[in-house]
C-alpha cells in the first residue's frame, strides 16, 4: 500500500480562512441559515466552509463578503490568497496522486471521511469499504467494469485500503455498520475470498470503535432495503451531518436538514430491527464456515 491517510486534510490554512469567515458572519449578526439563504446554498455548506472542510471558490468567497456587508477593499484579496493556498494544500492530500482513478464524488467522500468523527452506514449488497479485504476490494473493482487496466484496478485497491487507516491510530473514526444478511451470502470473489472477508469482518468488529450488526432476512421488508447509504458526522460543535446515498444512476449527496434527518431515522430503524452485535457475530461466524466448505 503506497499511501497513508490523514485525519486533518482541512489544513491549518483552511481552518484559518473558515474562522475569519465565521467571525465576519457573526459580526454581521447573521446565522448560518441567513448566510445559506444569501448564497442560495445549504447550511451544511456554510458549516463545512467555516470548519475548513471544503474548497472555497472565489465566487462563493465574494458572495459571502457581500452578504456580510464587508466594505474593506483589502479583505477580499487577502482572503482570496489564503483560500488559494488552502485549496492547494488540500489538493496535495494523499488521494490526489490517484487522479483520474477517482470519480469526483468518491474524491469528495474520501475528503470528508478523512475528517469525520463518525460513520453510520447501511449496506444491502457489499461489505463497507472500510472493512473490506484486499481480495474482496479487487473482486468488486473488477466486477464494476469502471477500470480497464490492471494498473487502474490496483490503484483503486490501494486507495480503498489506505482509507482504512481511519479505523486505527490517533482519534479513530467511530464506525457503525448495519448489513443486510445478503451481504454475507453474496459470493464476491468466490468462497475462499468470502471466508477470509467474513473472518476479517469478525476481527474488525472487535475494535472498540467499530459496531457491526446484521439485519436478517427474517425481519422481512424494511425502509432501508431500497439502497445503501452513509451518514457522516463531524466532531465540531454545530457541524451538520451529510449523507451519501447510492441509486442506479450513481451517488447523490444530501445535506439539507430534513433530508439528512430522514436518513438518520432510516438508520435508527435499521439498527433497531437488526440483530445485536453479539448475535450478529454468531451469524457471521456461521456464514464464514459455510463459505469455507
PDB file of C-alpha atoms in Angstrom:
ATOM      1  CA  UNK A   1       0.000   0.000   0.000  1.00  0.00           C
ATOM      2  CA  UNK A   2       1.603   3.225  -1.176  1.00  0.00           C
ATOM      3  CA  UNK A   3      -0.493   5.802   0.629  1.00  0.00           C
ATOM      4  CA  UNK A   4      -1.350   6.601   4.200  1.00  0.00           C
ATOM      5  CA  UNK A   5      -4.400   8.588   5.120  1.00  0.00           C
ATOM      6  CA  UNK A   6      -4.503  11.650   7.308  1.00  0.00           C
ATOM      7  CA  UNK A   7      -7.180  12.872   9.661  1.00  0.00           C
ATOM      8  CA  UNK A   8      -6.541  16.574   9.032  1.00  0.00           C
ATOM      9  CA  UNK A   9      -6.856  17.344   5.299  1.00  0.00           C
ATOM     10  CA  UNK A  10      -8.678  20.577   6.102  1.00  0.00           C
ATOM     11  CA  UNK A  11      -5.237  22.096   6.828  1.00  0.00           C
ATOM     12  CA  UNK A  12      -4.424  24.935   9.182  1.00  0.00           C
ATOM     13  CA  UNK A  13      -4.933  27.420   6.352  1.00  0.00           C
ATOM     14  CA  UNK A  14      -8.434  26.144   5.678  1.00  0.00           C
ATOM     15  CA  UNK A  15      -9.283  26.458   9.357  1.00  0.00           C
ATOM     16  CA  UNK A  16      -7.888  29.987   9.440  1.00  0.00           C
ATOM     17  CA  UNK A  17      -9.993  31.030   6.450  1.00  0.00           C
ATOM     18  CA  UNK A  18     -13.091  29.422   7.938  1.00  0.00           C
ATOM     19  CA  UNK A  19     -12.556  31.129  11.282  1.00  0.00           C
ATOM     20  CA  UNK A  20     -12.297  34.526   9.602  1.00  0.00           C
ATOM     21  CA  UNK A  21     -15.444  33.976   7.561  1.00  0.00           C
ATOM     22  CA  UNK A  22     -17.314  32.858  10.669  1.00  0.00           C
ATOM     23  CA  UNK A  23     -16.138  35.968  12.537  1.00  0.00           C
ATOM     24  CA  UNK A  24     -17.319  38.205   9.680  1.00  0.00           C
ATOM     25  CA  UNK A  25     -20.699  36.451   9.558  1.00  0.00           C
ATOM     26  CA  UNK A  26     -21.231  36.813  13.293  1.00  0.00           C
ATOM     27  CA  UNK A  27     -20.142  40.462  13.157  1.00  0.00           C
ATOM     28  CA  UNK A  28     -22.935  40.982  10.625  1.00  0.00           C
ATOM     29  CA  UNK A  29     -25.380  39.325  13.070  1.00  0.00           C
ATOM     30  CA  UNK A  30     -26.209  36.605  10.546  1.00  0.00           C
ATOM     31  CA  UNK A  31     -26.925  32.969  11.296  1.00  0.00           C
ATOM     32  CA  UNK A  32     -25.709  30.106   9.135  1.00  0.00           C
ATOM     33  CA  UNK A  33     -29.277  29.921   7.808  1.00  0.00           C
ATOM     34  CA  UNK A  34     -29.119  33.603   6.818  1.00  0.00           C
ATOM     35  CA  UNK A  35     -25.784  33.044   5.062  1.00  0.00           C
ATOM     36  CA  UNK A  36     -27.104  29.960   3.278  1.00  0.00           C
ATOM     37  CA  UNK A  37     -30.105  31.914   2.012  1.00  0.00           C
ATOM     38  CA  UNK A  38     -27.883  34.733   0.755  1.00  0.00           C
ATOM     39  CA  UNK A  39     -25.660  32.279  -1.139  1.00  0.00           C
ATOM     40  CA  UNK A  40     -28.579  30.101  -2.250  1.00  0.00           C
ATOM     41  CA  UNK A  41     -26.952  27.022  -0.705  1.00  0.00           C
ATOM     42  CA  UNK A  42     -27.450  24.858   2.374  1.00  0.00           C
ATOM     43  CA  UNK A  43     -26.494  25.464   5.992  1.00  0.00           C
ATOM     44  CA  UNK A  44     -24.300  22.408   5.651  1.00  0.00           C
ATOM     45  CA  UNK A  45     -22.150  24.100   3.022  1.00  0.00           C
ATOM     46  CA  UNK A  46     -21.671  27.177   5.208  1.00  0.00           C
ATOM     47  CA  UNK A  47     -20.766  24.919   8.141  1.00  0.00           C
ATOM     48  CA  UNK A  48     -18.190  22.996   6.088  1.00  0.00           C
ATOM     49  CA  UNK A  49     -16.621  26.213   4.800  1.00  0.00           C
ATOM     50  CA  UNK A  50     -16.333  27.642   8.311  1.00  0.00           C
ATOM     51  CA  UNK A  51     -14.849  24.384   9.607  1.00  0.00           C
ATOM     52  CA  UNK A  52     -12.264  24.337   6.812  1.00  0.00           C
ATOM     53  CA  UNK A  53     -13.560  21.090   5.343  1.00  0.00           C
ATOM     54  CA  UNK A  54     -14.161  22.115   1.719  1.00  0.00           C
ATOM     55  CA  UNK A  55     -12.576  24.121  -1.065  1.00  0.00           C
ATOM     56  CA  UNK A  56     -13.695  27.758  -1.067  1.00  0.00           C
ATOM     57  CA  UNK A  57     -14.073  29.134  -4.595  1.00  0.00           C
ATOM     58  CA  UNK A  58     -13.706  32.835  -5.394  1.00  0.00           C
ATOM     59  CA  UNK A  59     -17.382  33.369  -6.413  1.00  0.00           C
ATOM     60  CA  UNK A  60     -18.536  31.905  -3.075  1.00  0.00           C
ATOM     61  CA  UNK A  61     -15.994  33.950  -1.167  1.00  0.00           C
ATOM     62  CA  UNK A  62     -17.073  37.141  -2.957  1.00  0.00           C
ATOM     63  CA  UNK A  63     -20.762  36.402  -2.340  1.00  0.00           C
ATOM     64  CA  UNK A  64     -20.142  35.743   1.362  1.00  0.00           C
ATOM     65  CA  UNK A  65     -18.294  39.004   1.862  1.00  0.00           C
ATOM     66  CA  UNK A  66     -21.050  40.919   0.054  1.00  0.00           C
ATOM     67  CA  UNK A  67     -23.715  39.219   2.190  1.00  0.00           C
ATOM     68  CA  UNK A  68     -21.755  40.092   5.321  1.00  0.00           C
ATOM     69  CA  UNK A  69     -21.508  43.743   4.325  1.00  0.00           C
ATOM     70  CA  UNK A  70     -17.700  43.772   4.164  1.00  0.00           C
ATOM     71  CA  UNK A  71     -16.605  47.007   2.508  1.00  0.00           C
ATOM     72  CA  UNK A  72     -12.878  46.975   3.271  1.00  0.00           C
ATOM     73  CA  UNK A  73     -11.230  46.622  -0.154  1.00  0.00           C
ATOM     74  CA  UNK A  74      -8.238  44.763   1.312  1.00  0.00           C
ATOM     75  CA  UNK A  75     -10.254  41.881   2.784  1.00  0.00           C
ATOM     76  CA  UNK A  76     -11.194  40.102  -0.454  1.00  0.00           C
ATOM     77  CA  UNK A  77      -7.650  39.981  -1.904  1.00  0.00           C
ATOM     78  CA  UNK A  78      -6.232  38.784   1.423  1.00  0.00           C
ATOM     79  CA  UNK A  79      -8.838  36.050   1.956  1.00  0.00           C
ATOM     80  CA  UNK A  80      -8.674  35.086  -1.718  1.00  0.00           C
ATOM     81  CA  UNK A  81      -4.932  34.500  -1.408  1.00  0.00           C
ATOM     82  CA  UNK A  82      -5.498  32.491   1.766  1.00  0.00           C
ATOM     83  CA  UNK A  83      -8.159  30.398   0.006  1.00  0.00           C
ATOM     84  CA  UNK A  84      -5.818  29.639  -2.898  1.00  0.00           C
ATOM     85  CA  UNK A  85      -3.107  28.455  -0.512  1.00  0.00           C
ATOM     86  CA  UNK A  86      -5.563  26.328   1.470  1.00  0.00           C
ATOM     87  CA  UNK A  87      -7.001  24.794  -1.713  1.00  0.00           C
ATOM     88  CA  UNK A  88      -3.522  23.976  -2.981  1.00  0.00           C
ATOM     89  CA  UNK A  89      -2.678  22.239   0.286  1.00  0.00           C
ATOM     90  CA  UNK A  90      -5.921  20.291   0.092  1.00  0.00           C
ATOM     91  CA  UNK A  91      -5.109  19.127  -3.443  1.00  0.00           C
ATOM     92  CA  UNK A  92      -1.874  17.713  -2.057  1.00  0.00           C
ATOM     93  CA  UNK A  93      -3.767  15.255   0.195  1.00  0.00           C
ATOM     94  CA  UNK A  94      -2.741  11.609  -0.160  1.00  0.00           C
ATOM     95  CA  UNK A  95      -5.563  10.692  -2.536  1.00  0.00           C
ATOM     96  CA  UNK A  96      -4.662  13.411  -5.046  1.00  0.00           C
ATOM     97  CA  UNK A  97      -1.913  11.206  -6.514  1.00  0.00           C
ATOM     98  CA  UNK A  98      -4.527   8.789  -7.852  1.00  0.00           C
ATOM     99  CA  UNK A  99      -6.050  11.391 -10.179  1.00  0.00           C
ATOM    100  CA  UNK A 100      -8.468  10.022 -12.806  1.00  0.00           C
ATOM    101  CA  UNK A 101      -8.873   6.701 -10.998  1.00  0.00           C
ATOM    102  CA  UNK A 102     -11.188   8.503  -8.551  1.00  0.00           C
ATOM    103  CA  UNK A 103     -14.530   9.976  -9.576  1.00  0.00           C
ATOM    104  CA  UNK A 104     -15.304  13.446  -8.215  1.00  0.00           C
ATOM    105  CA  UNK A 105     -17.996  12.143  -5.848  1.00  0.00           C
ATOM    106  CA  UNK A 106     -15.667   9.491  -4.453  1.00  0.00           C
ATOM    107  CA  UNK A 107     -12.855  12.021  -4.009  1.00  0.00           C
ATOM    108  CA  UNK A 108     -15.227  14.313  -2.099  1.00  0.00           C
ATOM    109  CA  UNK A 109     -16.336  11.388   0.030  1.00  0.00           C
ATOM    110  CA  UNK A 110     -12.746  10.471   0.941  1.00  0.00           C
ATOM    111  CA  UNK A 111     -12.009  14.071   1.902  1.00  0.00           C
ATOM    112  CA  UNK A 112     -15.000  14.194   4.257  1.00  0.00           C
ATOM    113  CA  UNK A 113     -14.434  10.676   5.606  1.00  0.00           C
ATOM    114  CA  UNK A 114     -10.861  11.654   6.471  1.00  0.00           C
ATOM    115  CA  UNK A 115     -12.086  14.292   8.927  1.00  0.00           C
ATOM    116  CA  UNK A 116     -15.382  12.749  10.027  1.00  0.00           C
ATOM    117  CA  UNK A 117     -15.856  11.708  13.630  1.00  0.00           C
ATOM    118  CA  UNK A 118     -18.409   9.007  12.873  1.00  0.00           C
ATOM    119  CA  UNK A 119     -19.915   6.994  10.055  1.00  0.00           C
ATOM    120  CA  UNK A 120     -23.239   5.170  10.151  1.00  0.00           C
ATOM    121  CA  UNK A 121     -23.950   3.053   7.118  1.00  0.00           C
ATOM    122  CA  UNK A 122     -26.475   0.564   5.821  1.00  0.00           C
ATOM    123  CA  UNK A 123     -25.295  -1.854   3.138  1.00  0.00           C
ATOM    124  CA  UNK A 124     -27.570  -4.159   1.157  1.00  0.00           C
ATOM    125  CA  UNK A 125     -25.037  -5.905  -1.119  1.00  0.00           C
ATOM    126  CA  UNK A 126     -21.444  -5.175  -0.086  1.00  0.00           C
ATOM    127  CA  UNK A 127     -19.172  -5.157   2.941  1.00  0.00           C
ATOM    128  CA  UNK A 128     -18.433  -1.467   3.763  1.00  0.00           C
ATOM    129  CA  UNK A 129     -15.235  -0.259   2.118  1.00  0.00           C
ATOM    130  CA  UNK A 130     -13.556   0.428   5.460  1.00  0.00           C
ATOM    131  CA  UNK A 131     -13.918  -3.268   6.350  1.00  0.00           C
ATOM    132  CA  UNK A 132     -13.013  -4.918   3.036  1.00  0.00           C
ATOM    133  CA  UNK A 133     -10.024  -7.215   2.484  1.00  0.00           C
ATOM    134  CA  UNK A 134      -7.682  -6.611  -0.490  1.00  0.00           C
ATOM    135  CA  UNK A 135      -9.035  -9.625  -2.418  1.00  0.00           C
ATOM    136  CA  UNK A 136     -12.614  -8.545  -1.799  1.00  0.00           C
ATOM    137  CA  UNK A 137     -11.845  -4.992  -2.956  1.00  0.00           C
ATOM    138  CA  UNK A 138     -10.157  -6.366  -6.063  1.00  0.00           C
ATOM    139  CA  UNK A 139     -13.116  -8.616  -6.919  1.00  0.00           C
ATOM    140  CA  UNK A 140     -15.592  -5.743  -6.515  1.00  0.00           C
ATOM    141  CA  UNK A 141     -13.411  -3.412  -8.599  1.00  0.00           C
ATOM    142  CA  UNK A 142     -13.069  -5.900 -11.448  1.00  0.00           C
ATOM    143  CA  UNK A 143     -16.807  -6.612 -11.433  1.00  0.00           C
ATOM    144  CA  UNK A 144     -17.670  -2.903 -11.626  1.00  0.00           C
ATOM    145  CA  UNK A 145     -16.020  -2.649 -15.100  1.00  0.00           C
ATOM    146  CA  UNK A 146     -15.225   1.016 -14.436  1.00  0.00           C
ATOM    147  CA  UNK A 147     -11.478   0.443 -14.710  1.00  0.00           C
ATOM    148  CA  UNK A 148      -9.979  -1.267 -17.706  1.00  0.00           C
ATOM    149  CA  UNK A 149      -6.323  -1.897 -16.877  1.00  0.00           C
ATOM    150  CA  UNK A 150      -4.642  -3.852 -14.129  1.00  0.00           C
ATOM    151  CA  UNK A 151      -2.784  -0.717 -13.038  1.00  0.00           C
ATOM    152  CA  UNK A 152      -6.031   1.242 -12.600  1.00  0.00           C
ATOM    153  CA  UNK A 153      -7.571  -1.597 -10.628  1.00  0.00           C
ATOM    154  CA  UNK A 154      -4.580  -1.848  -8.299  1.00  0.00           C
ATOM    155  CA  UNK A 155      -4.556   1.909  -7.718  1.00  0.00           C
ATOM    156  CA  UNK A 156      -8.209   1.811  -6.706  1.00  0.00           C
ATOM    157  CA  UNK A 157      -7.474  -1.088  -4.352  1.00  0.00           C
ATOM    158  CA  UNK A 158      -4.655   0.948  -2.773  1.00  0.00           C
ATOM    159  CA  UNK A 159      -6.997   3.897  -2.228  1.00  0.00           C
ATOM    160  CA  UNK A 160      -9.610   1.753  -0.501  1.00  0.00           C
ATOM    161  CA  UNK A 161      -7.035   0.138   1.766  1.00  0.00           C
ATOM    162  CA  UNK A 162      -5.468   3.494   2.618  1.00  0.00           C
ATOM    163  CA  UNK A 163      -8.873   4.739   3.743  1.00  0.00           C
ATOM    164  CA  UNK A 164      -8.957   2.009   6.373  1.00  0.00           C
ATOM    165  CA  UNK A 165      -6.275   3.786   8.395  1.00  0.00           C
ATOM    166  CA  UNK A 166      -9.145   5.900   9.760  1.00  0.00           C
ATOM    167  CA  UNK A 167     -10.199   2.999  11.963  1.00  0.00           C
ATOM    168  CA  UNK A 168      -6.926   2.944  13.875  1.00  0.00           C
ATOM    169  CA  UNK A 169      -4.344   5.352  15.155  1.00  0.00           C
ATOM    170  CA  UNK A 170      -4.969   8.763  16.645  1.00  0.00           C
ATOM    171  CA  UNK A 171      -8.621   9.828  17.010  1.00  0.00           C
ATOM    172  CA  UNK A 172     -10.083   6.811  15.158  1.00  0.00           C
ATOM    173  CA  UNK A 173     -13.347   7.006  13.296  1.00  0.00           C
ATOM    174  CA  UNK A 174     -16.450   5.600  15.003  1.00  0.00           C
ATOM    175  CA  UNK A 175     -17.981   3.170  12.509  1.00  0.00           C
ATOM    176  CA  UNK A 176     -21.438   1.644  12.900  1.00  0.00           C
ATOM    177  CA  UNK A 177     -22.460  -0.663  10.053  1.00  0.00           C
ATOM    178  CA  UNK A 178     -25.770  -2.447   9.568  1.00  0.00           C
ATOM    179  CA  UNK A 179     -25.543  -5.152   6.902  1.00  0.00           C
ATOM    180  CA  UNK A 180     -28.336  -6.990   5.182  1.00  0.00           C
ATOM    181  CA  UNK A 181     -27.859 -10.735   5.625  1.00  0.00           C
ATOM    182  CA  UNK A 182     -27.488 -10.923   1.845  1.00  0.00           C
ATOM    183  CA  UNK A 183     -24.113  -9.192   2.170  1.00  0.00           C
ATOM    184  CA  UNK A 184     -22.810 -12.285   3.964  1.00  0.00           C
ATOM    185  CA  UNK A 185     -24.117 -14.631   1.264  1.00  0.00           C
ATOM    186  CA  UNK A 186     -23.017 -12.800  -1.884  1.00  0.00           C
ATOM    187  CA  UNK A 187     -20.147 -14.798  -3.412  1.00  0.00           C
ATOM    188  CA  UNK A 188     -17.806 -11.876  -4.079  1.00  0.00           C
ATOM    189  CA  UNK A 189     -14.562 -13.348  -5.390  1.00  0.00           C
ATOM    190  CA  UNK A 190     -15.630 -16.912  -4.601  1.00  0.00           C
ATOM    191  CA  UNK A 191     -15.856 -18.992  -1.394  1.00  0.00           C
ATOM    192  CA  UNK A 192     -12.218 -18.582  -0.358  1.00  0.00           C
ATOM    193  CA  UNK A 193     -12.324 -14.786  -0.650  1.00  0.00           C
ATOM    194  CA  UNK A 194     -15.655 -14.603   1.175  1.00  0.00           C
ATOM    195  CA  UNK A 195     -14.464 -16.830   4.002  1.00  0.00           C
ATOM    196  CA  UNK A 196     -11.412 -14.607   4.546  1.00  0.00           C
ATOM    197  CA  UNK A 197     -13.566 -11.479   4.260  1.00  0.00           C
ATOM    198  CA  UNK A 198     -16.031 -12.597   6.911  1.00  0.00           C
ATOM    199  CA  UNK A 199     -13.208 -13.604   9.231  1.00  0.00           C
ATOM    200  CA  UNK A 200     -11.758 -10.128   8.768  1.00  0.00           C
ATOM    201  CA  UNK A 201     -15.191  -8.639   9.486  1.00  0.00           C
ATOM    202  CA  UNK A 202     -15.290 -10.562  12.771  1.00  0.00           C
ATOM    203  CA  UNK A 203     -11.840  -9.278  13.725  1.00  0.00           C
ATOM    204  CA  UNK A 204     -12.725  -5.676  12.844  1.00  0.00           C
ATOM    205  CA  UNK A 205     -15.954  -5.892  14.859  1.00  0.00           C
ATOM    206  CA  UNK A 206     -13.848  -6.412  17.971  1.00  0.00           C
ATOM    207  CA  UNK A 207     -12.384  -2.919  17.682  1.00  0.00           C
ATOM    208  CA  UNK A 208     -13.887  -0.597  20.324  1.00  0.00           C
ATOM    209  CA  UNK A 209     -14.803   1.964  17.686  1.00  0.00           C
ATOM    210  CA  UNK A 210     -16.496  -0.491  15.294  1.00  0.00           C
ATOM    211  CA  UNK A 211     -20.048  -1.846  15.627  1.00  0.00           C
ATOM    212  CA  UNK A 212     -21.395  -4.382  13.138  1.00  0.00           C
ATOM    213  CA  UNK A 213     -24.992  -5.585  13.060  1.00  0.00           C
ATOM    214  CA  UNK A 214     -26.718  -7.992  10.680  1.00  0.00           C
ATOM    215  CA  UNK A 215     -30.285  -7.381   9.537  1.00  0.00           C
ATOM    216  CA  UNK A 216     -31.604 -10.911   8.868  1.00  0.00           C
ATOM    217  CA  UNK A 217     -33.938 -11.950   6.071  1.00  0.00           C
ATOM    218  CA  UNK A 218     -36.473 -12.982   8.703  1.00  0.00           C
ATOM    219  CA  UNK A 219     -37.168  -9.322   9.512  1.00  0.00           C
ATOM    220  CA  UNK A 220     -38.952  -9.015   6.155  1.00  0.00           C
ATOM    221  CA  UNK A 221     -39.429  -5.711   4.325  1.00  0.00           C
ATOM    222  CA  UNK A 222     -37.824  -2.603   5.821  1.00  0.00           C
ATOM    223  CA  UNK A 223     -37.346   1.034   4.864  1.00  0.00           C
ATOM    224  CA  UNK A 224     -33.605   0.748   4.085  1.00  0.00           C
ATOM    225  CA  UNK A 225     -33.937  -2.085   1.592  1.00  0.00           C
ATOM    226  CA  UNK A 226     -34.108   0.316  -1.353  1.00  0.00           C
ATOM    227  CA  UNK A 227     -30.405   1.141  -1.344  1.00  0.00           C
ATOM    228  CA  UNK A 228     -27.191   1.684   0.635  1.00  0.00           C
ATOM    229  CA  UNK A 229     -26.262   4.970   2.281  1.00  0.00           C
ATOM    230  CA  UNK A 230     -23.624   6.528   4.505  1.00  0.00           C
ATOM    231  CA  UNK A 231     -24.239   9.173   7.180  1.00  0.00           C
ATOM    232  CA  UNK A 232     -21.090  11.143   8.040  1.00  0.00           C
ATOM    233  CA  UNK A 233     -20.915  13.017  11.344  1.00  0.00           C
ATOM    234  CA  UNK A 234     -18.315  15.560  12.457  1.00  0.00           C
ATOM    235  CA  UNK A 235     -16.864  16.425  15.843  1.00  0.00           C
ATOM    236  CA  UNK A 236     -17.088  20.196  15.592  1.00  0.00           C
ATOM    237  CA  UNK A 237     -19.808  21.819  17.651  1.00  0.00           C
ATOM    238  CA  UNK A 238     -22.745  22.718  15.440  1.00  0.00           C
ATOM    239  CA  UNK A 239     -21.426  20.767  12.442  1.00  0.00           C
ATOM    240  CA  UNK A 240     -24.175  19.160  10.398  1.00  0.00           C
ATOM    241  CA  UNK A 241     -24.216  15.550   9.182  1.00  0.00           C
ATOM    242  CA  UNK A 242     -24.124  14.785   5.476  1.00  0.00           C
ATOM    243  CA  UNK A 243     -25.377  11.712   3.607  1.00  0.00           C
ATOM    244  CA  UNK A 244     -24.116   9.901   0.532  1.00  0.00           C
ATOM    245  CA  UNK A 245     -26.719   7.562  -0.959  1.00  0.00           C
ATOM    246  CA  UNK A 246     -26.427   5.234  -3.937  1.00  0.00           C
ATOM    247  CA  UNK A 247     -29.015   4.733  -6.647  1.00  0.00           C
ATOM    248  CA  UNK A 248     -28.999   3.030 -10.079  1.00  0.00           C
ATOM    249  CA  UNK A 249     -27.565   6.118 -11.788  1.00  0.00           C
ATOM    250  CA  UNK A 250     -24.832   6.974  -9.288  1.00  0.00           C
ATOM    251  CA  UNK A 251     -24.312   8.532  -5.873  1.00  0.00           C
ATOM    252  CA  UNK A 252     -26.104  11.593  -4.507  1.00  0.00           C
ATOM    253  CA  UNK A 253     -25.163  13.920  -1.664  1.00  0.00           C
ATOM    254  CA  UNK A 254     -27.865  15.034   0.772  1.00  0.00           C
ATOM    255  CA  UNK A 255     -27.158  17.864   3.182  1.00  0.00           C
ATOM    256  CA  UNK A 256     -30.423  19.665   3.841  1.00  0.00           C
ATOM    257  CA  UNK A 257     -31.532  19.072   7.416  1.00  0.00           C
ATOM    258  CA  UNK A 258     -34.845  17.428   6.507  1.00  0.00           C
ATOM    259  CA  UNK A 259     -33.149  15.049   4.064  1.00  0.00           C
ATOM    260  CA  UNK A 260     -30.380  14.125   6.484  1.00  0.00           C
ATOM    261  CA  UNK A 261     -32.919  13.609   9.271  1.00  0.00           C
ATOM    262  CA  UNK A 262     -34.773  11.155   7.037  1.00  0.00           C
ATOM    263  CA  UNK A 263     -31.635   9.031   6.640  1.00  0.00           C
ATOM    264  CA  UNK A 264     -30.856   9.279  10.341  1.00  0.00           C
ATOM    265  CA  UNK A 265     -34.321   7.873  11.025  1.00  0.00           C
ATOM    266  CA  UNK A 266     -33.779   5.137   8.433  1.00  0.00           C
ATOM    267  CA  UNK A 267     -30.558   4.083  10.104  1.00  0.00           C
ATOM    268  CA  UNK A 268     -32.104   4.114  13.583  1.00  0.00           C
ATOM    269  CA  UNK A 269     -34.892   1.867  12.309  1.00  0.00           C
ATOM    270  CA  UNK A 270     -32.388  -0.480  10.649  1.00  0.00           C
ATOM    271  CA  UNK A 271     -30.175  -0.852  13.710  1.00  0.00           C
ATOM    272  CA  UNK A 272     -33.207  -1.367  15.926  1.00  0.00           C
ATOM    273  CA  UNK A 273     -34.510  -4.137  13.664  1.00  0.00           C
ATOM    274  CA  UNK A 274     -31.083  -5.766  13.269  1.00  0.00           C
ATOM    275  CA  UNK A 275     -29.583  -8.436  15.482  1.00  0.00           C
ATOM    276  CA  UNK A 276     -27.456  -7.272  18.399  1.00  0.00           C
ATOM    277  CA  UNK A 277     -23.683  -7.083  17.789  1.00  0.00           C
ATOM    278  CA  UNK A 278     -23.194 -10.330  19.729  1.00  0.00           C
ATOM    279  CA  UNK A 279     -25.948 -12.140  17.814  1.00  0.00           C
ATOM    280  CA  UNK A 280     -24.575 -10.708  14.585  1.00  0.00           C
ATOM    281  CA  UNK A 281     -21.133 -12.178  15.263  1.00  0.00           C
ATOM    282  CA  UNK A 282     -22.720 -15.613  15.629  1.00  0.00           C
ATOM    283  CA  UNK A 283     -24.418 -15.259  12.234  1.00  0.00           C
ATOM    284  CA  UNK A 284     -21.212 -14.006  10.596  1.00  0.00           C
ATOM    285  CA  UNK A 285     -19.256 -16.950  12.029  1.00  0.00           C
ATOM    286  CA  UNK A 286     -21.848 -19.392  10.683  1.00  0.00           C
ATOM    287  CA  UNK A 287     -21.811 -17.835   7.221  1.00  0.00           C
ATOM    288  CA  UNK A 288     -17.999 -17.820   7.192  1.00  0.00           C
ATOM    289  CA  UNK A 289     -17.981 -21.574   7.831  1.00  0.00           C
ATOM    290  CA  UNK A 290     -20.467 -22.112   5.006  1.00  0.00           C
ATOM    291  CA  UNK A 291     -18.197 -20.300   2.555  1.00  0.00           C
ATOM    292  CA  UNK A 292     -15.241 -22.443   3.634  1.00  0.00           C
ATOM    293  CA  UNK A 293     -16.994 -25.736   2.909  1.00  0.00           C
TER     294      UNK A 293
END
